[in-house]
């Protein structure tokens, strides 16, 4: 049975886990707290793949190891029981003398999938699972989607004017640059979002009209892998996406397409590009995909049903005409107000 104290300590573990957001892929974010008689005596979180797990940091932070047999560990994700790049955390916990472990959610990675909790129980450790489970799954929704749905977690992002257009009408010879709808604060947030995801996708039309870099420039963090989808492959090799500042992959039906520094995947002439693209990205180990449009790309993901989250900005500017919002019927679950726009979140589970 979950107690109020269990929720307090588990939410502390979740807070710690989020401190590594955008840094742990392909591993999940995990936090761990060691509690003795109502006080935290050790805590930690997983920093990045290949480094010690949260449980290791939490136990190593305990100064008086004699307290461990009388302590409880709270960990947001089931401890691993297999040898990977680091030793199994279950053996560390058992060896430390901890006799009680509270787990936020089971790890559905086939290498774990209940084996960690079972190993602890076999060693005489009392195990409680499912504490703040929804929250624990949510912070690792990318990790769980990749393992359970065999595809990346897909986030759609776009901005529209107050009258429902995502871009002004374009004519040949118009400047190759974005028509901004949002303010600087929103653009800073988008760059932070990019740093949190494994890959970012845009269509050939967006590359031709906006010439985006699709990199992290306004936020400190890694650049996502740039995914460009262009059936024609009719792109300027001088486009910013081919500048070498980040890995770039082009999906195209043009089997003669070649661009500097870009990997090319040929799409079938007839067939859904989304399914093929997601399959390739899954095979590459990419767990999350941030889709920045344009309208055809966003609409295609919506119609396919292969998306998980939508983030839509609605600005205060009026366009009067242009490219319509590809998903006007979006029903927001959360809303944030900025000076120059409103941000809406929707989820598709």
mmCIF file of C-alpha atoms in Angstrom:
data_model
loop_
_atom_site.group_PDB
_atom_site.id
_atom_site.type_symbol
_atom_site.label_atom_id
_atom_site.label_comp_id
_atom_site.label_asym_id
_atom_site.label_seq_id
_atom_site.Cartn_x
_atom_site.Cartn_y
_atom_site.Cartn_z
ATOM 1 C CA UNK A 1 0.000 0.000 0.000
ATOM 2 C CA UNK A 2 1.350 3.424 -0.979
ATOM 3 C CA UNK A 3 1.703 5.914 1.874
ATOM 4 C CA UNK A 4 1.899 9.736 1.688
ATOM 5 C CA UNK A 5 5.573 9.495 2.656
ATOM 6 C CA UNK A 6 6.205 7.076 -0.200
ATOM 7 C CA UNK A 7 4.881 9.673 -2.636
ATOM 8 C CA UNK A 8 7.035 12.416 -1.108
ATOM 9 C CA UNK A 9 10.248 10.420 -1.471
ATOM 10 C CA UNK A 10 9.363 9.110 -4.918
ATOM 11 C CA UNK A 11 8.683 12.625 -6.167
ATOM 12 C CA UNK A 12 12.086 13.638 -4.849
ATOM 13 C CA UNK A 13 13.559 10.795 -6.906
ATOM 14 C CA UNK A 14 11.632 12.074 -9.934
ATOM 15 C CA UNK A 15 12.935 15.602 -9.371
ATOM 16 C CA UNK A 16 16.474 14.250 -9.345
ATOM 17 C CA UNK A 17 15.858 12.182 -12.484
ATOM 18 C CA UNK A 18 14.718 15.252 -14.438
ATOM 19 C CA UNK A 19 18.004 17.008 -13.704
ATOM 20 C CA UNK A 20 19.559 14.928 -16.488
ATOM 21 C CA UNK A 21 16.823 15.627 -19.042
ATOM 22 C CA UNK A 22 18.201 15.408 -22.546
ATOM 23 C CA UNK A 23 21.477 13.819 -21.407
ATOM 24 C CA UNK A 24 20.813 10.119 -20.773
ATOM 25 C CA UNK A 25 19.577 8.724 -24.119
ATOM 26 C CA UNK A 26 19.428 5.880 -24.981
ATOM 27 C CA UNK A 27 19.153 5.208 -21.251
ATOM 28 C CA UNK A 28 16.161 6.399 -19.208
ATOM 29 C CA UNK A 29 16.232 9.196 -16.648
ATOM 30 C CA UNK A 30 16.352 7.695 -13.150
ATOM 31 C CA UNK A 31 16.562 9.165 -9.665
ATOM 32 C CA UNK A 32 17.141 7.353 -6.370
ATOM 33 C CA UNK A 33 16.813 8.368 -2.732
ATOM 34 C CA UNK A 34 17.899 6.491 0.417
ATOM 35 C CA UNK A 35 15.719 7.312 3.434
ATOM 36 C CA UNK A 36 16.445 6.479 7.093
ATOM 37 C CA UNK A 37 13.873 7.269 9.788
ATOM 38 C CA UNK A 38 12.232 10.001 7.719
ATOM 39 C CA UNK A 39 15.429 11.681 6.514
ATOM 40 C CA UNK A 40 17.345 11.438 3.257
ATOM 41 C CA UNK A 41 20.835 10.078 3.871
ATOM 42 C CA UNK A 42 21.810 9.613 0.243
ATOM 43 C CA UNK A 43 20.506 10.486 -3.197
ATOM 44 C CA UNK A 44 21.588 10.601 -6.823
ATOM 45 C CA UNK A 45 20.567 10.363 -10.456
ATOM 46 C CA UNK A 46 21.819 8.860 -13.694
ATOM 47 C CA UNK A 47 23.894 11.460 -15.524
ATOM 48 C CA UNK A 48 24.411 9.915 -18.969
ATOM 49 C CA UNK A 49 24.668 6.564 -20.733
ATOM 50 C CA UNK A 50 27.726 4.542 -19.801
ATOM 51 C CA UNK A 51 28.122 6.139 -16.364
ATOM 52 C CA UNK A 52 26.973 4.796 -12.958
ATOM 53 C CA UNK A 53 23.237 4.482 -12.438
ATOM 54 C CA UNK A 54 21.173 6.464 -9.926
ATOM 55 C CA UNK A 55 21.290 3.687 -7.319
ATOM 56 C CA UNK A 56 25.101 3.765 -7.322
ATOM 57 C CA UNK A 57 25.232 7.523 -6.727
ATOM 58 C CA UNK A 58 22.601 7.330 -3.974
ATOM 59 C CA UNK A 59 24.333 4.546 -2.054
ATOM 60 C CA UNK A 60 27.769 6.128 -2.482
ATOM 61 C CA UNK A 61 26.391 9.379 -1.035
ATOM 62 C CA UNK A 62 25.525 7.668 2.285
ATOM 63 C CA UNK A 63 28.201 8.599 4.826
ATOM 64 C CA UNK A 64 27.235 6.117 7.546
ATOM 65 C CA UNK A 65 26.849 2.753 5.787
ATOM 66 C CA UNK A 66 25.723 1.105 9.049
ATOM 67 C CA UNK A 67 22.339 2.805 8.532
ATOM 68 C CA UNK A 68 21.648 1.074 5.208
ATOM 69 C CA UNK A 69 20.049 -2.134 6.609
ATOM 70 C CA UNK A 70 17.468 0.045 8.352
ATOM 71 C CA UNK A 71 16.873 2.289 5.326
ATOM 72 C CA UNK A 72 14.564 2.275 2.322
ATOM 73 C CA UNK A 73 15.630 3.064 -1.207
ATOM 74 C CA UNK A 74 13.176 4.880 -3.480
ATOM 75 C CA UNK A 75 14.004 4.563 -7.168
ATOM 76 C CA UNK A 76 11.886 5.893 -10.039
ATOM 77 C CA UNK A 77 12.588 2.923 -12.346
ATOM 78 C CA UNK A 78 13.117 -0.763 -11.630
ATOM 79 C CA UNK A 79 16.811 -1.467 -10.910
ATOM 80 C CA UNK A 80 18.639 -3.368 -13.630
ATOM 81 C CA UNK A 81 19.634 -6.998 -13.045
ATOM 82 C CA UNK A 82 21.890 -7.533 -16.072
ATOM 83 C CA UNK A 83 25.461 -6.670 -17.024
ATOM 84 C CA UNK A 84 25.552 -3.864 -19.583
ATOM 85 C CA UNK A 85 28.012 -1.004 -19.696
ATOM 86 C CA UNK A 86 27.710 -0.975 -15.893
ATOM 87 C CA UNK A 87 27.214 -3.791 -13.344
ATOM 88 C CA UNK A 88 23.678 -4.747 -12.228
ATOM 89 C CA UNK A 89 22.234 -2.384 -9.633
ATOM 90 C CA UNK A 90 20.303 -5.193 -7.943
ATOM 91 C CA UNK A 91 23.560 -6.759 -6.749
ATOM 92 C CA UNK A 92 24.808 -3.425 -5.424
ATOM 93 C CA UNK A 93 21.574 -2.909 -3.480
ATOM 94 C CA UNK A 94 21.660 -6.436 -2.050
ATOM 95 C CA UNK A 95 25.334 -6.094 -1.128
ATOM 96 C CA UNK A 96 24.748 -2.737 0.556
ATOM 97 C CA UNK A 97 22.404 -4.305 3.102
ATOM 98 C CA UNK A 98 19.314 -2.307 2.120
ATOM 99 C CA UNK A 99 16.291 -4.474 2.927
ATOM 100 C CA UNK A 100 13.468 -2.335 1.519
ATOM 101 C CA UNK A 101 13.103 -0.899 -1.994
ATOM 102 C CA UNK A 102 10.199 1.145 -3.388
ATOM 103 C CA UNK A 103 10.033 1.260 -7.202
ATOM 104 C CA UNK A 104 8.146 3.828 -9.252
ATOM 105 C CA UNK A 105 7.555 1.722 -12.335
ATOM 106 C CA UNK A 106 8.663 -1.532 -13.922
ATOM 107 C CA UNK A 107 11.286 -1.293 -16.670
ATOM 108 C CA UNK A 108 9.750 -2.805 -19.821
ATOM 109 C CA UNK A 109 13.139 -3.160 -21.505
ATOM 110 C CA UNK A 110 13.244 -6.934 -22.217
ATOM 111 C CA UNK A 111 16.621 -7.116 -20.458
ATOM 112 C CA UNK A 112 14.922 -6.101 -17.197
ATOM 113 C CA UNK A 113 11.091 -6.449 -17.411
ATOM 114 C CA UNK A 114 10.435 -7.488 -13.805
ATOM 115 C CA UNK A 115 13.674 -9.399 -13.312
ATOM 116 C CA UNK A 116 15.184 -6.646 -11.179
ATOM 117 C CA UNK A 117 12.332 -6.658 -8.673
ATOM 118 C CA UNK A 118 12.283 -10.465 -8.640
ATOM 119 C CA UNK A 119 16.034 -10.656 -7.979
ATOM 120 C CA UNK A 120 15.649 -8.330 -5.001
ATOM 121 C CA UNK A 121 12.793 -10.377 -3.597
ATOM 122 C CA UNK A 122 14.790 -13.587 -3.993
ATOM 123 C CA UNK A 123 17.502 -12.000 -1.846
ATOM 124 C CA UNK A 124 15.002 -11.190 0.904
ATOM 125 C CA UNK A 125 14.501 -7.527 0.065
ATOM 126 C CA UNK A 126 10.977 -6.147 0.558
ATOM 127 C CA UNK A 127 9.856 -4.617 -2.740
ATOM 128 C CA UNK A 128 6.937 -2.269 -3.402
ATOM 129 C CA UNK A 129 6.171 -1.244 -6.985
ATOM 130 C CA UNK A 130 3.873 1.198 -8.747
ATOM 131 C CA UNK A 131 4.393 4.276 -6.556
ATOM 132 C CA UNK A 132 3.673 7.449 -8.595
ATOM 133 C CA UNK A 133 3.781 5.100 -11.570
ATOM 134 C CA UNK A 134 2.073 7.424 -14.047
ATOM 135 C CA UNK A 135 4.578 10.196 -13.304
ATOM 136 C CA UNK A 136 7.506 7.787 -13.475
ATOM 137 C CA UNK A 137 6.414 6.504 -16.874
ATOM 138 C CA UNK A 138 5.764 10.019 -18.159
ATOM 139 C CA UNK A 139 9.291 11.315 -17.659
ATOM 140 C CA UNK A 140 10.592 8.298 -19.610
ATOM 141 C CA UNK A 141 7.841 8.201 -22.230
ATOM 142 C CA UNK A 142 10.468 8.279 -25.003
ATOM 143 C CA UNK A 143 12.243 5.229 -23.557
ATOM 144 C CA UNK A 144 9.014 3.287 -23.026
ATOM 145 C CA UNK A 145 7.624 4.123 -26.481
ATOM 146 C CA UNK A 146 10.805 2.937 -28.183
ATOM 147 C CA UNK A 147 10.741 -0.392 -26.305
ATOM 148 C CA UNK A 148 6.981 -0.998 -26.375
ATOM 149 C CA UNK A 149 5.896 0.453 -29.752
ATOM 150 C CA UNK A 150 9.166 -0.203 -31.605
ATOM 151 C CA UNK A 151 9.414 3.354 -32.891
ATOM 152 C CA UNK A 152 10.605 6.757 -31.665
ATOM 153 C CA UNK A 153 8.412 8.944 -29.467
ATOM 154 C CA UNK A 154 7.052 11.601 -31.859
ATOM 155 C CA UNK A 155 6.556 15.227 -30.811
ATOM 156 C CA UNK A 156 4.898 17.604 -33.294
ATOM 157 C CA UNK A 157 5.587 21.332 -32.996
ATOM 158 C CA UNK A 158 4.281 24.250 -35.021
ATOM 159 C CA UNK A 159 3.114 27.846 -34.674
ATOM 160 C CA UNK A 160 0.080 29.564 -36.152
ATOM 161 C CA UNK A 161 -1.126 33.132 -36.417
ATOM 162 C CA UNK A 162 -4.102 34.383 -34.436
ATOM 163 C CA UNK A 163 -6.282 33.745 -37.496
ATOM 164 C CA UNK A 164 -5.036 30.187 -38.005
ATOM 165 C CA UNK A 165 -2.200 30.281 -40.581
ATOM 166 C CA UNK A 166 1.261 28.776 -40.077
ATOM 167 C CA UNK A 167 2.878 30.806 -42.882
ATOM 168 C CA UNK A 168 2.162 33.668 -45.245
ATOM 169 C CA UNK A 169 1.610 32.982 -48.963
ATOM 170 C CA UNK A 170 4.947 32.411 -50.727
ATOM 171 C CA UNK A 171 5.830 33.455 -54.267
ATOM 172 C CA UNK A 172 8.941 32.726 -56.338
ATOM 173 C CA UNK A 173 11.647 35.184 -55.383
ATOM 174 C CA UNK A 174 10.359 35.769 -51.838
ATOM 175 C CA UNK A 175 13.085 35.835 -49.144
ATOM 176 C CA UNK A 176 14.174 32.414 -47.861
ATOM 177 C CA UNK A 177 13.529 32.986 -44.180
ATOM 178 C CA UNK A 178 10.835 32.233 -41.586
ATOM 179 C CA UNK A 179 7.861 34.505 -40.980
ATOM 180 C CA UNK A 180 8.087 34.714 -37.204
ATOM 181 C CA UNK A 181 4.924 34.221 -35.155
ATOM 182 C CA UNK A 182 6.416 33.819 -31.675
ATOM 183 C CA UNK A 183 8.805 35.867 -29.544
ATOM 184 C CA UNK A 184 12.352 35.332 -28.289
ATOM 185 C CA UNK A 185 11.245 33.484 -25.127
ATOM 186 C CA UNK A 186 9.369 30.900 -27.192
ATOM 187 C CA UNK A 187 12.310 30.453 -29.578
ATOM 188 C CA UNK A 188 14.614 29.897 -26.606
ATOM 189 C CA UNK A 189 12.243 27.217 -25.323
ATOM 190 C CA UNK A 190 12.181 25.495 -28.724
ATOM 191 C CA UNK A 191 15.976 25.291 -28.743
ATOM 192 C CA UNK A 192 15.868 23.734 -25.285
ATOM 193 C CA UNK A 193 13.337 21.212 -26.604
ATOM 194 C CA UNK A 194 15.635 20.358 -29.523
ATOM 195 C CA UNK A 195 18.457 19.605 -27.086
ATOM 196 C CA UNK A 196 16.216 17.103 -25.281
ATOM 197 C CA UNK A 197 15.465 14.948 -28.342
ATOM 198 C CA UNK A 198 17.506 12.464 -30.361
ATOM 199 C CA UNK A 199 16.395 13.703 -33.784
ATOM 200 C CA UNK A 200 14.543 16.585 -35.449
ATOM 201 C CA UNK A 201 12.539 16.320 -38.681
ATOM 202 C CA UNK A 202 11.464 18.847 -41.299
ATOM 203 C CA UNK A 203 10.133 18.560 -44.829
ATOM 204 C CA UNK A 204 11.801 19.681 -48.016
ATOM 205 C CA UNK A 205 9.328 22.552 -48.339
ATOM 206 C CA UNK A 206 10.431 23.989 -44.997
ATOM 207 C CA UNK A 207 14.083 23.699 -46.009
ATOM 208 C CA UNK A 208 13.397 25.554 -49.266
ATOM 209 C CA UNK A 209 11.314 28.384 -47.764
ATOM 210 C CA UNK A 210 12.840 28.916 -44.301
ATOM 211 C CA UNK A 211 16.375 27.491 -44.636
ATOM 212 C CA UNK A 212 16.397 26.363 -40.972
ATOM 213 C CA UNK A 213 19.542 25.100 -39.251
ATOM 214 C CA UNK A 214 17.570 22.715 -36.981
ATOM 215 C CA UNK A 215 20.342 22.941 -34.372
ATOM 216 C CA UNK A 216 20.671 24.087 -30.767
ATOM 217 C CA UNK A 217 22.043 27.621 -30.861
ATOM 218 C CA UNK A 218 20.123 29.468 -28.145
ATOM 219 C CA UNK A 219 20.532 26.721 -25.527
ATOM 220 C CA UNK A 220 23.474 24.685 -24.269
ATOM 221 C CA UNK A 221 23.158 21.059 -25.328
ATOM 222 C CA UNK A 222 23.701 18.534 -28.077
ATOM 223 C CA UNK A 223 22.386 18.993 -31.589
ATOM 224 C CA UNK A 224 19.763 16.407 -32.563
ATOM 225 C CA UNK A 225 20.233 14.341 -35.705
ATOM 226 C CA UNK A 226 18.616 16.285 -38.553
ATOM 227 C CA UNK A 227 16.056 14.301 -40.556
ATOM 228 C CA UNK A 228 14.913 15.816 -43.862
ATOM 229 C CA UNK A 229 12.048 14.266 -45.829
ATOM 230 C CA UNK A 230 11.878 15.338 -49.492
ATOM 231 C CA UNK A 231 10.350 13.010 -52.052
ATOM 232 C CA UNK A 232 11.849 15.002 -54.924
ATOM 233 C CA UNK A 233 15.242 15.593 -53.322
ATOM 234 C CA UNK A 234 15.068 19.047 -54.921
ATOM 235 C CA UNK A 235 17.118 20.905 -52.318
ATOM 236 C CA UNK A 236 19.901 23.472 -52.431
ATOM 237 C CA UNK A 237 23.173 21.820 -51.318
ATOM 238 C CA UNK A 238 24.073 25.161 -49.712
ATOM 239 C CA UNK A 239 21.080 24.865 -47.332
ATOM 240 C CA UNK A 240 21.909 25.230 -43.634
ATOM 241 C CA UNK A 241 20.914 21.620 -42.942
ATOM 242 C CA UNK A 242 23.931 20.510 -44.993
ATOM 243 C CA UNK A 243 26.447 22.736 -43.186
ATOM 244 C CA UNK A 244 28.054 19.851 -41.261
ATOM 245 C CA UNK A 245 27.215 21.263 -37.819
ATOM 246 C CA UNK A 246 25.060 18.203 -37.036
ATOM 247 C CA UNK A 247 24.464 14.784 -38.516
ATOM 248 C CA UNK A 248 21.939 14.973 -41.363
ATOM 249 C CA UNK A 249 19.868 12.175 -42.907
ATOM 250 C CA UNK A 250 17.788 12.699 -46.051
ATOM 251 C CA UNK A 251 14.821 10.475 -46.890
ATOM 252 C CA UNK A 252 13.927 10.831 -50.568
ATOM 253 C CA UNK A 253 12.461 9.005 -53.557
ATOM 254 C CA UNK A 254 15.243 10.427 -55.720
ATOM 255 C CA UNK A 255 17.839 7.656 -55.908
ATOM 256 C CA UNK A 256 20.312 10.069 -57.516
ATOM 257 C CA UNK A 257 20.200 12.597 -54.666
ATOM 258 C CA UNK A 258 23.557 13.444 -53.104
ATOM 259 C CA UNK A 259 24.355 16.218 -50.632
ATOM 260 C CA UNK A 260 27.545 17.072 -48.721
ATOM 261 C CA UNK A 261 27.853 15.152 -45.476
ATOM 262 C CA UNK A 262 24.310 13.741 -45.591
ATOM 263 C CA UNK A 263 23.293 10.099 -45.363
ATOM 264 C CA UNK A 264 20.662 9.182 -47.928
ATOM 265 C CA UNK A 265 17.797 6.705 -47.494
ATOM 266 C CA UNK A 266 15.668 6.012 -50.540
ATOM 267 C CA UNK A 267 11.919 5.899 -49.979
ATOM 268 C CA UNK A 268 9.549 3.813 -52.123
ATOM 269 C CA UNK A 269 7.700 5.862 -54.753
ATOM 270 C CA UNK A 270 4.333 4.641 -53.493
ATOM 271 C CA UNK A 271 3.783 4.198 -49.800
ATOM 272 C CA UNK A 272 3.733 6.005 -46.502
ATOM 273 C CA UNK A 273 6.993 7.802 -45.800
ATOM 274 C CA UNK A 274 6.227 8.048 -42.085
ATOM 275 C CA UNK A 275 6.193 4.313 -41.399
ATOM 276 C CA UNK A 276 9.415 3.796 -43.371
ATOM 277 C CA UNK A 277 11.171 6.728 -41.732
ATOM 278 C CA UNK A 278 10.201 5.680 -38.203
ATOM 279 C CA UNK A 279 11.328 2.108 -38.871
ATOM 280 C CA UNK A 280 14.769 3.275 -39.977
ATOM 281 C CA UNK A 281 15.092 5.591 -36.982
ATOM 282 C CA UNK A 282 14.038 2.805 -34.605
ATOM 283 C CA UNK A 283 16.688 0.515 -36.098
ATOM 284 C CA UNK A 284 19.238 3.300 -35.554
ATOM 285 C CA UNK A 285 18.323 3.444 -31.853
ATOM 286 C CA UNK A 286 16.750 6.912 -32.061
ATOM 287 C CA UNK A 287 14.193 7.086 -29.252
ATOM 288 C CA UNK A 288 12.615 10.490 -29.871
ATOM 289 C CA UNK A 289 11.745 12.603 -32.891
ATOM 290 C CA UNK A 290 10.911 16.329 -32.780
ATOM 291 C CA UNK A 291 8.900 17.245 -35.879
ATOM 292 C CA UNK A 292 9.010 20.923 -36.901
ATOM 293 C CA UNK A 293 6.903 20.751 -40.057
ATOM 294 C CA UNK A 294 5.742 22.155 -42.373
ATOM 295 C CA UNK A 295 2.039 21.728 -42.845
ATOM 296 C CA UNK A 296 2.143 18.628 -45.078
ATOM 297 C CA UNK A 297 4.505 16.824 -42.697
ATOM 298 C CA UNK A 298 2.496 17.693 -39.578
ATOM 299 C CA UNK A 299 -0.778 16.696 -41.254
ATOM 300 C CA UNK A 300 0.723 13.416 -42.463
ATOM 301 C CA UNK A 301 1.785 12.454 -38.938
ATOM 302 C CA UNK A 302 -1.637 13.372 -37.552
ATOM 303 C CA UNK A 303 -3.458 11.337 -40.207
ATOM 304 C CA UNK A 304 -1.168 8.330 -39.717
ATOM 305 C CA UNK A 305 -1.854 8.257 -35.977
ATOM 306 C CA UNK A 306 1.891 7.812 -35.417
ATOM 307 C CA UNK A 307 2.427 10.691 -33.024
ATOM 308 C CA UNK A 308 2.487 11.046 -29.256
ATOM 309 C CA UNK A 309 2.586 14.712 -28.346
ATOM 310 C CA UNK A 310 1.724 18.033 -30.007
ATOM 311 C CA UNK A 311 2.965 21.495 -29.032
ATOM 312 C CA UNK A 312 1.256 24.376 -30.814
ATOM 313 C CA UNK A 313 1.966 28.081 -30.412
ATOM 314 C CA UNK A 314 -0.786 30.550 -31.331
ATOM 315 C CA UNK A 315 0.619 34.043 -31.830
ATOM 316 C CA UNK A 316 -1.036 37.445 -31.764
ATOM 317 C CA UNK A 317 -0.091 38.390 -35.341
ATOM 318 C CA UNK A 318 -2.693 38.366 -38.121
ATOM 319 C CA UNK A 319 -1.759 36.884 -41.532
ATOM 320 C CA UNK A 320 -5.179 37.171 -43.262
ATOM 321 C CA UNK A 321 -4.101 34.475 -45.737
ATOM 322 C CA UNK A 322 -1.534 31.721 -46.117
ATOM 323 C CA UNK A 323 -0.942 28.092 -45.160
ATOM 324 C CA UNK A 324 -3.731 26.843 -42.844
ATOM 325 C CA UNK A 325 -3.093 25.206 -39.470
ATOM 326 C CA UNK A 326 -2.673 21.475 -40.272
ATOM 327 C CA UNK A 327 -4.459 20.420 -37.055
ATOM 328 C CA UNK A 328 -7.011 23.106 -36.108
ATOM 329 C CA UNK A 329 -9.103 20.656 -34.064
ATOM 330 C CA UNK A 330 -6.305 20.065 -31.524
ATOM 331 C CA UNK A 331 -7.727 19.760 -28.004
ATOM 332 C CA UNK A 332 -5.160 21.014 -25.473
ATOM 333 C CA UNK A 333 -4.443 19.243 -22.204
ATOM 334 C CA UNK A 334 -2.180 22.041 -20.928
ATOM 335 C CA UNK A 335 -1.753 25.728 -21.768
ATOM 336 C CA UNK A 336 1.058 28.231 -21.124
ATOM 337 C CA UNK A 337 0.767 31.974 -21.811
ATOM 338 C CA UNK A 338 3.664 34.012 -23.216
ATOM 339 C CA UNK A 339 3.785 37.710 -24.015
ATOM 340 C CA UNK A 340 3.448 37.064 -27.751
ATOM 341 C CA UNK A 341 1.726 33.683 -27.908
ATOM 342 C CA UNK A 342 -0.152 30.892 -26.197
ATOM 343 C CA UNK A 343 1.414 27.414 -26.060
ATOM 344 C CA UNK A 344 -0.874 24.370 -26.051
ATOM 345 C CA UNK A 345 0.101 20.757 -25.342
ATOM 346 C CA UNK A 346 -1.870 17.723 -26.478
ATOM 347 C CA UNK A 347 -1.130 14.011 -26.010
ATOM 348 C CA UNK A 348 -2.063 11.023 -28.157
ATOM 349 C CA UNK A 349 -1.736 7.822 -26.081
#
